[in-house]
């Protein structure tokens, strides 16, 4: 019988059905310092060995470097804990956990990936099933080697249309979130996304899109692999032939989304309030932030550099740029992007989550406004001020003018 | 019948409102102070054990930080109802053995209300003015996890017959 991609991946990972749920194996399990630290005590109390240490990837990215003494202590407890777990893949300080996961050559299509963070769903951009879980779920998987889930209904999502100047995966993500986020979210649904656009989204744009599937409320979000995927995989030394859905596979529902033809902006207090950048009045900003697992990749930094090169960031605006990984940082240095940004008056910080989770450097104060490439703008998420979400071209353009700006207006 | 105080909150209540990130801590006494603080500072200070929380759609959207569920446990919440839950938050609650159930349609109460209800032990809450809300029991797998006290407490039961 014809199967969709979700069904194929579940079939290849199924241990057994238990009541109305499935017990499945997984290929990788992702940890980071903030949620990983919550596991330490319960893991010690549970006193069971790791089922598959080699499947565990342990990043440290949230409190890096820590901004308060308490966070320094939490980070240290986590580092001490993970260094005692023999055989795991420790990767502290190499970047945001989701980015270093997809950079890992062992991570590829057809896999089942779980992580102690909601944006783990981003790895679905490689053609795998990936989802975020809470600490107890993760602990259970660490010691048993399995996870539990209801079999998700699947939506076939087709991206259509063609690319326009300055339109990135972030704009596509915002268009979809506007359509299916918030009270319209279908929290049990998995999405299989077919890129049918002319020109195809870049891999960096696809990561950005899949990352924001968390804001769509999706349980899983898979970019169906194509030549963009296989090229990315080959470049990191992964030659696994991608698993594909059968041509005549059945889906519970379908959705078609056209590529936006103008830059979009999400207006606080939630990602699903979306408007065209050109329709916004003058919204004065205090900070422009390029970073996070949604918007800190090379494409975003290249866009930022291209827009600010030879110009100056507006008076009283802080342009904060945080590459999503050390690897991206090095590439951006080599390409001259970092120098362009610094010369324009930008502040470049070491790879970490920065202000995205509202817990570290770069957060905004009361009454302040930020435009950011990150993924959430719920009240309090990035500090007590207001955060607007957009692509790197919009954020960079806004940094130059001091108001939220459509990048087409920068000459 | 048992009496409880119920707290009514609206749609799209995200984890950052349920538990603002600056209350993230491994210290229980600091952590539990953050409970619902983004929704109501009064409730954050006054909600007592035995409370019932009633949300709307997309309850718990946002982060996977389990502290956002743990605080319901810390504060002795008896039952959490919503029209729909965000997936990770729902799992986190179930995994910690906190009863979470869905209801269909609208309920008669307003966001921000704090009311006294009787629980008839039968998936129904009744207020003194006879307005009521019935809810649905979760799937049987989830019922088993909650009845066992949570996911970790279920390991031996789940894998006693596994290969
Ligand atoms: S960058 Fe933001 S969304 Fe991504 S893992 Fe870090 S805190 Fe979470």
GROMACS .gro file of N, CA, C and O in nm, chain A residues 15-16 18-21 23 34-35 37-38 46 48 63 70-71 74 77 116-118 131-137 139-140 143-144 146-150 182-183 185 187 218-219 272 357-359 376 378-381, chain B residues 11-12 14 16-17 21-22 24-27 30-31 57-58 61-67 70 84-88 90-92 94-96 102 139-142 144-145 151-152 154-159 161-163:
model
  416
   15UNK      N    1   0.841   0.006   1.757
   15UNK     CA    2   0.861  -0.109   1.845
   15UNK      C    3   0.730  -0.186   1.854
   15UNK      O    4   0.721  -0.303   1.820
   16UNK      N    5   0.624  -0.117   1.897
   16UNK     CA    6   0.492  -0.180   1.899
   16UNK      C    7   0.385  -0.075   1.925
   16UNK      O    8   0.414   0.037   1.967
   18UNK      N    9   0.080   0.044   2.154
   18UNK     CA   10   0.043   0.026   2.294
   18UNK      C   11  -0.088   0.102   2.312
   18UNK      O   12  -0.090   0.224   2.301
   19UNK      N   13  -0.196   0.034   2.337
   19UNK     CA   14  -0.328   0.098   2.337
   19UNK      C   15  -0.346   0.173   2.205
   19UNK      O   16  -0.322   0.120   2.099
   20UNK      N   17  -0.380   0.304   2.219
   20UNK     CA   18  -0.400   0.385   2.100
   20UNK      C   19  -0.276   0.467   2.064
   20UNK      O   20  -0.284   0.565   1.992
   21UNK      N   21  -0.159   0.428   2.115
   21UNK     CA   22  -0.036   0.501   2.087
   21UNK      C   23   0.072   0.408   2.033
   21UNK      O   24   0.059   0.286   2.040
   23UNK      N   25   0.493   0.303   2.034
   23UNK     CA   26   0.625   0.314   2.097
   23UNK      C   27   0.726   0.298   1.984
   23UNK      O   28   0.721   0.199   1.909
   34UNK      N   29   1.993   2.445   2.918
   34UNK     CA   30   1.879   2.494   2.998
   34UNK      C   31   1.784   2.380   3.034
   34UNK      O   32   1.746   2.364   3.151
   35UNK      N   33   1.743   2.302   2.935
   35UNK     CA   34   1.649   2.194   2.967
   35UNK      C   35   1.723   2.069   3.015
   35UNK      O   36   1.669   1.992   3.095
   37UNK      N   37   1.971   2.063   3.215
   37UNK     CA   38   1.999   2.076   3.359
   37UNK      C   39   1.882   2.024   3.444
   37UNK      O   40   1.902   1.976   3.555
   38UNK      N   41   1.762   2.032   3.386
   38UNK     CA   42   1.645   1.984   3.460
   38UNK      C   43   1.646   1.832   3.476
   38UNK      O   44   1.573   1.777   3.557
   46UNK      N   45   1.660   0.817   3.911
   46UNK     CA   46   1.612   0.702   3.835
   46UNK      C   47   1.714   0.588   3.837
   46UNK      O   48   1.677   0.470   3.835
   48UNK      N   49   1.923   0.452   3.625
   48UNK     CA   50   1.925   0.351   3.519
   48UNK      C   51   2.031   0.391   3.418
   48UNK      O   52   2.058   0.510   3.399
   63UNK      N   53   2.290   2.940   2.790
   63UNK     CA   54   2.360   3.024   2.887
   63UNK      C   55   2.508   3.030   2.849
   63UNK      O   56   2.595   2.985   2.923
   70UNK      N   57   2.367   3.271   3.865
   70UNK     CA   58   2.282   3.151   3.874
   70UNK      C   59   2.295   3.067   3.747
   70UNK      O   60   2.305   2.944   3.752
   71UNK      N   61   2.296   3.136   3.632
   71UNK     CA   62   2.307   3.062   3.505
   71UNK      C   63   2.443   2.997   3.489
   71UNK      O   64   2.456   2.890   3.430
   74UNK      N   65   2.409   2.680   3.674
   74UNK     CA   66   2.327   2.581   3.601
   74UNK      C   67   2.411   2.521   3.487
   74UNK      O   68   2.415   2.400   3.468
   77UNK      N   69   2.668   2.278   3.617
   77UNK     CA   70   2.608   2.150   3.657
   77UNK      C   71   2.582   2.063   3.535
   77UNK      O   72   2.604   1.942   3.536
  116UNK      N   73   1.531   1.790   2.356
  116UNK     CA   74   1.472   1.856   2.473
  116UNK      C   75   1.450   2.004   2.444
  116UNK      O   76   1.492   2.091   2.522
  117UNK      N   77   1.387   2.035   2.331
  117UNK     CA   78   1.363   2.174   2.294
  117UNK      C   79   1.264   2.175   2.178
  117UNK      O   80   1.277   2.096   2.084
  118UNK      N   81   1.166   2.266   2.186
  118UNK     CA   82   1.056   2.261   2.087
  118UNK      C   83   1.101   2.279   1.943
  118UNK      O   84   1.038   2.227   1.852
  131UNK      N   85   1.110   1.609   1.656
  131UNK     CA   86   1.018   1.682   1.743
  131UNK      C   87   1.083   1.714   1.877
  131UNK      O   88   1.175   1.646   1.921
  132UNK      N   89   1.034   1.820   1.936
  132UNK     CA   90   1.079   1.860   2.068
  132UNK      C   91   0.996   1.792   2.175
  132UNK      O   92   0.879   1.762   2.155
  133UNK      N   93   1.060   1.766   2.288
  133UNK     CA   94   0.994   1.701   2.400
  133UNK      C   95   1.040   1.767   2.529
  133UNK      O   96   1.146   1.828   2.534
  134UNK      N   97   0.962   1.750   2.633
  134UNK     CA   98   1.002   1.801   2.764
  134UNK      C   99   1.103   1.709   2.832
  134UNK      O  100   1.136   1.602   2.780
  135UNK      N  101   1.151   1.752   2.946
  135UNK     CA  102   1.261   1.681   3.012
  135UNK      C  103   1.225   1.539   3.053
  135UNK      O  104   1.307   1.447   3.041
  136UNK      N  105   1.102   1.518   3.102
  136UNK     CA  106   1.065   1.384   3.147
  136UNK      C  107   1.059   1.288   3.029
  136UNK      O  108   1.106   1.174   3.036
  137UNK      N  109   1.000   1.336   2.918
  137UNK     CA  110   0.998   1.256   2.796
  137UNK      C  111   1.140   1.216   2.754
  137UNK      O  112   1.167   1.103   2.716
  139UNK      N  113   1.412   1.207   2.937
  139UNK     CA  114   1.472   1.115   3.034
  139UNK      C  115   1.424   0.972   3.009
  139UNK      O  116   1.503   0.876   3.008
  140UNK      N  117   1.296   0.959   2.985
  140UNK     CA  118   1.237   0.828   2.953
  140UNK      C  119   1.307   0.768   2.830
  140UNK      O  120   1.346   0.651   2.830
  143UNK      N  121   1.677   0.646   2.891
  143UNK     CA  122   1.699   0.520   2.963
  143UNK      C  123   1.628   0.400   2.900
  143UNK      O  124   1.669   0.287   2.921
  144UNK      N  125   1.522   0.425   2.820
  144UNK     CA  126   1.453   0.310   2.760
  144UNK      C  127   1.493   0.288   2.615
  144UNK      O  128   1.484   0.176   2.564
  146UNK      N  129   1.330   0.443   2.375
  146UNK     CA  130   1.204   0.459   2.299
  146UNK      C  131   1.136   0.589   2.335
  146UNK      O  132   1.168   0.654   2.434
  147UNK      N  133   1.038   0.626   2.250
  147UNK     CA  134   0.948   0.736   2.286
  147UNK      C  135   0.806   0.694   2.251
  147UNK      O  136   0.785   0.592   2.185
  148UNK      N  137   0.708   0.771   2.298
  148UNK     CA  138   0.567   0.737   2.273
  148UNK      C  139   0.502   0.848   2.194
  148UNK      O  140   0.538   0.964   2.207
  149UNK      N  141   0.408   0.814   2.109
  149UNK     CA  142   0.333   0.916   2.037
  149UNK      C  143   0.204   0.858   1.980
  149UNK      O  144   0.197   0.738   1.951
  150UNK      N  145   0.103   0.944   1.966
  150UNK     CA  146  -0.014   0.901   1.889
  150UNK      C  147   0.025   0.906   1.742
  150UNK      O  148   0.109   0.988   1.703
  182UNK      N  149  -0.188   2.973   1.612
  182UNK     CA  150  -0.281   3.019   1.715
  182UNK      C  151  -0.398   2.926   1.734
  182UNK      O  152  -0.382   2.804   1.735
  183UNK      N  153  -0.518   2.981   1.744
  183UNK     CA  154  -0.634   2.897   1.771
  183UNK      C  155  -0.665   2.804   1.654
  183UNK      O  156  -0.741   2.710   1.667
  185UNK      N  157  -0.433   2.625   1.511
  185UNK     CA  158  -0.330   2.520   1.508
  185UNK      C  159  -0.395   2.383   1.521
  185UNK      O  160  -0.496   2.367   1.590
  187UNK      N  161  -0.269   2.069   1.664
  187UNK     CA  162  -0.149   2.028   1.735
  187UNK      C  163  -0.109   1.883   1.715
  187UNK      O  164   0.004   1.846   1.744
  218UNK      N  165   0.275   2.245   1.476
  218UNK     CA  166   0.288   2.113   1.412
  218UNK      C  167   0.352   2.013   1.506
  218UNK      O  168   0.436   2.049   1.589
  219UNK      N  169   0.315   1.885   1.492
  219UNK     CA  170   0.385   1.783   1.569
  219UNK      C  171   0.515   1.745   1.499
  219UNK      O  172   0.617   1.721   1.563
  272UNK      N  173   0.149   3.464   1.498
  272UNK     CA  174   0.050   3.450   1.391
  272UNK      C  175  -0.020   3.581   1.354
  272UNK      O  176  -0.109   3.581   1.272
  357UNK      N  177   1.551   3.352   2.382
  357UNK     CA  178   1.471   3.290   2.486
  357UNK      C  179   1.445   3.383   2.604
  357UNK      O  180   1.392   3.341   2.706
  358UNK      N  181   1.484   3.509   2.591
  358UNK     CA  182   1.459   3.604   2.699
  358UNK      C  183   1.546   3.580   2.821
  358UNK      O  184   1.519   3.630   2.929
  359UNK      N  185   1.650   3.500   2.802
  359UNK     CA  186   1.726   3.460   2.919
  359UNK      C  187   1.871   3.502   2.912
  359UNK      O  188   1.946   3.479   3.004
  376UNK      N  189   0.977   3.373   1.813
  376UNK     CA  190   0.863   3.394   1.904
  376UNK      C  191   0.860   3.537   1.953
  376UNK      O  192   0.964   3.595   1.981
  378UNK      N  193   0.597   3.619   2.199
  378UNK     CA  194   0.499   3.618   2.307
  378UNK      C  195   0.544   3.718   2.414
  378UNK      O  196   0.664   3.744   2.429
  379UNK      N  197   0.450   3.774   2.490
  379UNK     CA  198   0.489   3.871   2.593
  379UNK      C  199   0.594   3.813   2.688
  379UNK      O  200   0.578   3.701   2.737
  380UNK      N  201   0.701   3.887   2.710
  380UNK     CA  202   0.804   3.843   2.804
  380UNK      C  203   0.907   3.751   2.743
  380UNK      O  204   1.010   3.723   2.804
  381UNK      N  205   0.884   3.704   2.622
  381UNK     CA  206   0.973   3.604   2.561
  381UNK      C  207   1.116   3.656   2.545
  381UNK      O  208   1.211   3.584   2.568
  422UNK      N  209  -0.765   3.206   2.527
  422UNK     CA  210  -0.698   3.131   2.420
  422UNK      C  211  -0.549   3.165   2.412
  422UNK      O  212  -0.507   3.274   2.455
  423UNK      N  213  -0.473   3.074   2.351
  423UNK     CA  214  -0.333   3.099   2.316
  423UNK      C  215  -0.247   3.140   2.436
  423UNK      O  216  -0.159   3.226   2.424
  425UNK      N  217   0.046   3.114   2.626
  425UNK     CA  218   0.173   3.049   2.591
  425UNK      C  219   0.253   3.018   2.718
  425UNK      O  220   0.225   3.069   2.826
  427UNK      N  221   0.537   3.119   2.800
  427UNK     CA  222   0.604   3.235   2.858
  427UNK      C  223   0.511   3.312   2.953
  427UNK      O  224   0.558   3.384   3.041
  428UNK      N  225   0.379   3.298   2.933
  428UNK     CA  226   0.282   3.357   3.027
  428UNK      C  227   0.257   3.261   3.144
  428UNK      O  228   0.241   3.303   3.259
  432UNK      N  229   1.007   3.337   3.155
  432UNK     CA  230   1.142   3.278   3.152
  432UNK      C  231   1.233   3.320   3.267
  432UNK      O  232   1.319   3.244   3.309
  433UNK      N  233   1.211   3.442   3.323
  433UNK     CA  234   1.303   3.484   3.430
  433UNK      C  235   1.278   3.411   3.561
  433UNK      O  236   1.352   3.430   3.657
  435UNK      N  237   1.279   3.082   3.548
  435UNK     CA  238   1.343   2.953   3.524
  435UNK      C  239   1.451   2.933   3.630
  435UNK      O  240   1.543   3.012   3.643
  436UNK      N  241   1.436   2.827   3.708
  436UNK     CA  242   1.533   2.803   3.815
  436UNK      C  243   1.524   2.657   3.858
  436UNK      O  244   1.420   2.593   3.841
  437UNK      N  245   1.633   2.606   3.912
  437UNK     CA  246   1.630   2.470   3.965
  437UNK      C  247   1.580   2.471   4.109
  437UNK      O  248   1.558   2.367   4.170
  438UNK      N  249   1.564   2.592   4.163
  438UNK     CA  250   1.521   2.609   4.301
  438UNK      C  251   1.368   2.616   4.303
  438UNK      O  252   1.307   2.709   4.250
  441UNK      N  253   1.176   2.935   4.412
  441UNK     CA  254   1.180   3.046   4.316
  441UNK      C  255   1.094   3.011   4.193
  441UNK      O  256   1.018   3.093   4.143
  442UNK      N  257   1.107   2.887   4.151
  442UNK     CA  258   1.037   2.842   4.031
  442UNK      C  259   0.885   2.857   4.049
  442UNK      O  260   0.816   2.909   3.963
  468UNK      N  261  -0.825   2.767   2.366
  468UNK     CA  262  -0.755   2.697   2.259
  468UNK      C  263  -0.605   2.713   2.271
  468UNK      O  264  -0.557   2.815   2.320
  469UNK      N  265  -0.532   2.613   2.223
  469UNK     CA  266  -0.386   2.623   2.208
  469UNK      C  267  -0.317   2.651   2.342
  469UNK      O  268  -0.220   2.726   2.347
  472UNK      N  269   0.104   2.681   2.430
  472UNK     CA  270   0.187   2.689   2.308
  472UNK      C  271   0.321   2.751   2.344
  472UNK      O  272   0.331   2.828   2.440
  473UNK      N  273   0.423   2.717   2.268
  473UNK     CA  274   0.554   2.777   2.293
  473UNK      C  275   0.659   2.675   2.331
  473UNK      O  276   0.675   2.572   2.267
  474UNK      N  277   0.726   2.704   2.440
  474UNK     CA  278   0.849   2.635   2.475
  474UNK      C  279   0.825   2.493   2.528
  474UNK      O  280   0.716   2.460   2.577
  475UNK      N  281   0.931   2.410   2.522
  475UNK     CA  282   0.923   2.276   2.579
  475UNK      C  283   0.970   2.273   2.724
  475UNK      O  284   0.966   2.169   2.787
  476UNK      N  285   1.016   2.388   2.776
  476UNK     CA  286   1.068   2.392   2.914
  476UNK      C  287   0.969   2.328   3.009
  476UNK      O  288   0.857   2.376   3.025
  477UNK      N  289   1.011   2.220   3.072
  477UNK     CA  290   0.916   2.143   3.152
  477UNK      C  291   0.879   2.213   3.282
  477UNK      O  292   0.778   2.179   3.344
  478UNK      N  293   0.957   2.313   3.321
  478UNK     CA  294   0.919   2.391   3.440
  478UNK      C  295   0.778   2.446   3.425
  478UNK      O  296   0.707   2.462   3.523
  481UNK      N  297   0.582   2.165   3.542
  481UNK     CA  298   0.621   2.129   3.680
  481UNK      C  299   0.556   2.221   3.783
  481UNK      O  300   0.519   2.176   3.892
  495UNK      N  301  -0.812   2.304   2.347
  495UNK     CA  302  -0.702   2.231   2.284
  495UNK      C  303  -0.572   2.268   2.354
  495UNK      O  304  -0.558   2.378   2.406
  496UNK      N  305  -0.480   2.173   2.356
  496UNK     CA  306  -0.350   2.194   2.418
  496UNK      C  307  -0.241   2.192   2.312
  496UNK      O  308  -0.252   2.117   2.214
  497UNK      N  309  -0.135   2.270   2.333
  497UNK     CA  310  -0.017   2.255   2.248
  497UNK      C  311   0.046   2.120   2.283
  497UNK      O  312   0.043   2.077   2.398
  498UNK      N  313   0.102   2.056   2.182
  498UNK     CA  314   0.144   1.916   2.195
  498UNK      C  315   0.245   1.891   2.307
  498UNK      O  316   0.226   1.802   2.389
  499UNK      N  317   0.353   1.969   2.309
  499UNK     CA  318   0.459   1.938   2.405
  499UNK      C  319   0.411   1.963   2.548
  499UNK      O  320   0.436   1.885   2.639
  501UNK      N  321   0.108   1.948   2.660
  501UNK     CA  322   0.016   1.841   2.696
  501UNK      C  323   0.094   1.717   2.742
  501UNK      O  324   0.067   1.657   2.846
  502UNK      N  325   0.195   1.681   2.663
  502UNK     CA  326   0.276   1.564   2.699
  502UNK      C  327   0.347   1.585   2.833
  502UNK      O  328   0.356   1.493   2.915
  503UNK      N  329   0.402   1.706   2.850
  503UNK     CA  330   0.474   1.733   2.975
  503UNK      C  331   0.383   1.714   3.096
  503UNK      O  332   0.423   1.658   3.198
  505UNK      N  333   0.106   1.528   3.113
  505UNK     CA  334   0.075   1.385   3.125
  505UNK      C  335   0.194   1.310   3.187
  505UNK      O  336   0.179   1.227   3.276
  506UNK      N  337   0.313   1.344   3.137
  506UNK     CA  338   0.434   1.275   3.184
  506UNK      C  339   0.459   1.297   3.333
  506UNK      O  340   0.525   1.216   3.398
  507UNK      N  341   0.409   1.409   3.385
  507UNK     CA  342   0.426   1.436   3.527
  507UNK      C  343   0.306   1.388   3.607
  507UNK      O  344   0.297   1.410   3.728
  513UNK      N  345  -0.963   1.760   2.770
  513UNK     CA  346  -1.017   1.856   2.673
  513UNK      C  347  -1.169   1.863   2.687
  513UNK      O  348  -1.233   1.766   2.724
  550UNK      N  349  -0.721   0.975   2.602
  550UNK     CA  350  -0.707   0.842   2.543
  550UNK      C  351  -0.664   0.742   2.651
  550UNK      O  352  -0.611   0.781   2.755
  551UNK      N  353  -0.685   0.615   2.625
  551UNK     CA  354  -0.659   0.517   2.732
  551UNK      C  355  -0.510   0.509   2.767
  551UNK      O  356  -0.475   0.491   2.883
  552UNK      N  357  -0.422   0.526   2.667
  552UNK     CA  358  -0.278   0.524   2.697
  552UNK      C  359  -0.243   0.636   2.795
  552UNK      O  360  -0.174   0.615   2.894
  553UNK      N  361  -0.296   0.756   2.766
  553UNK     CA  362  -0.269   0.871   2.851
  553UNK      C  363  -0.330   0.850   2.990
  553UNK      O  364  -0.268   0.880   3.092
  555UNK      N  365  -0.365   0.574   3.143
  555UNK     CA  366  -0.277   0.482   3.217
  555UNK      C  367  -0.155   0.555   3.272
  555UNK      O  368  -0.117   0.536   3.387
  556UNK      N  369  -0.094   0.640   3.187
  556UNK     CA  370   0.025   0.713   3.234
  556UNK      C  371  -0.009   0.798   3.356
  556UNK      O  372   0.063   0.797   3.456
  562UNK      N  373   0.511   0.931   3.345
  562UNK     CA  374   0.580   0.847   3.247
  562UNK      C  375   0.691   0.762   3.311
  562UNK      O  376   0.704   0.643   3.282
  563UNK      N  377   0.771   0.825   3.397
  563UNK     CA  378   0.883   0.750   3.456
  563UNK      C  379   0.832   0.638   3.546
  563UNK      O  380   0.892   0.531   3.555
  565UNK      N  381   0.590   0.468   3.482
  565UNK     CA  382   0.529   0.367   3.395
  565UNK      C  383   0.631   0.279   3.324
  565UNK      O  384   0.594   0.188   3.250
  566UNK      N  385   0.760   0.309   3.342
  566UNK     CA  386   0.863   0.237   3.263
  566UNK      C  387   0.852   0.087   3.282
  566UNK      O  388   0.846   0.011   3.184
  567UNK      N  389   0.848   0.043   3.406
  567UNK     CA  390   0.848  -0.102   3.428
  567UNK      C  391   0.721  -0.167   3.373
  567UNK      O  392   0.726  -0.277   3.319
  568UNK      N  393   0.610  -0.096   3.384
  568UNK     CA  394   0.484  -0.150   3.332
  568UNK      C  395   0.489  -0.161   3.180
  568UNK      O  396   0.453  -0.262   3.121
  569UNK      N  397   0.544  -0.056   3.116
  569UNK     CA  398   0.548  -0.055   2.969
  569UNK      C  399   0.644  -0.159   2.914
  569UNK      O  400   0.622  -0.216   2.807
  570UNK      N  401   0.754  -0.181   2.985
  570UNK     CA  402   0.857  -0.267   2.927
  570UNK      C  403   0.869  -0.403   2.994
  570UNK      O  404   0.957  -0.480   2.959
  572UNK      N  405   0.688  -0.647   2.935
  572UNK     CA  406   0.667  -0.749   2.833
  572UNK      C  407   0.734  -0.711   2.701
  572UNK      O  408   0.706  -0.768   2.598
  573UNK      N  409   0.823  -0.610   2.704
  573UNK     CA  410   0.890  -0.571   2.579
  573UNK      C  411   1.009  -0.661   2.553
  573UNK      O  412   1.061  -0.725   2.644
  574UNK      N  413   1.051  -0.662   2.426
  574UNK     CA  414   1.167  -0.743   2.392
  574UNK      C  415   1.294  -0.673   2.435
  574UNK      O  416   1.304  -0.554   2.420
   0.00000   0.00000   0.00000
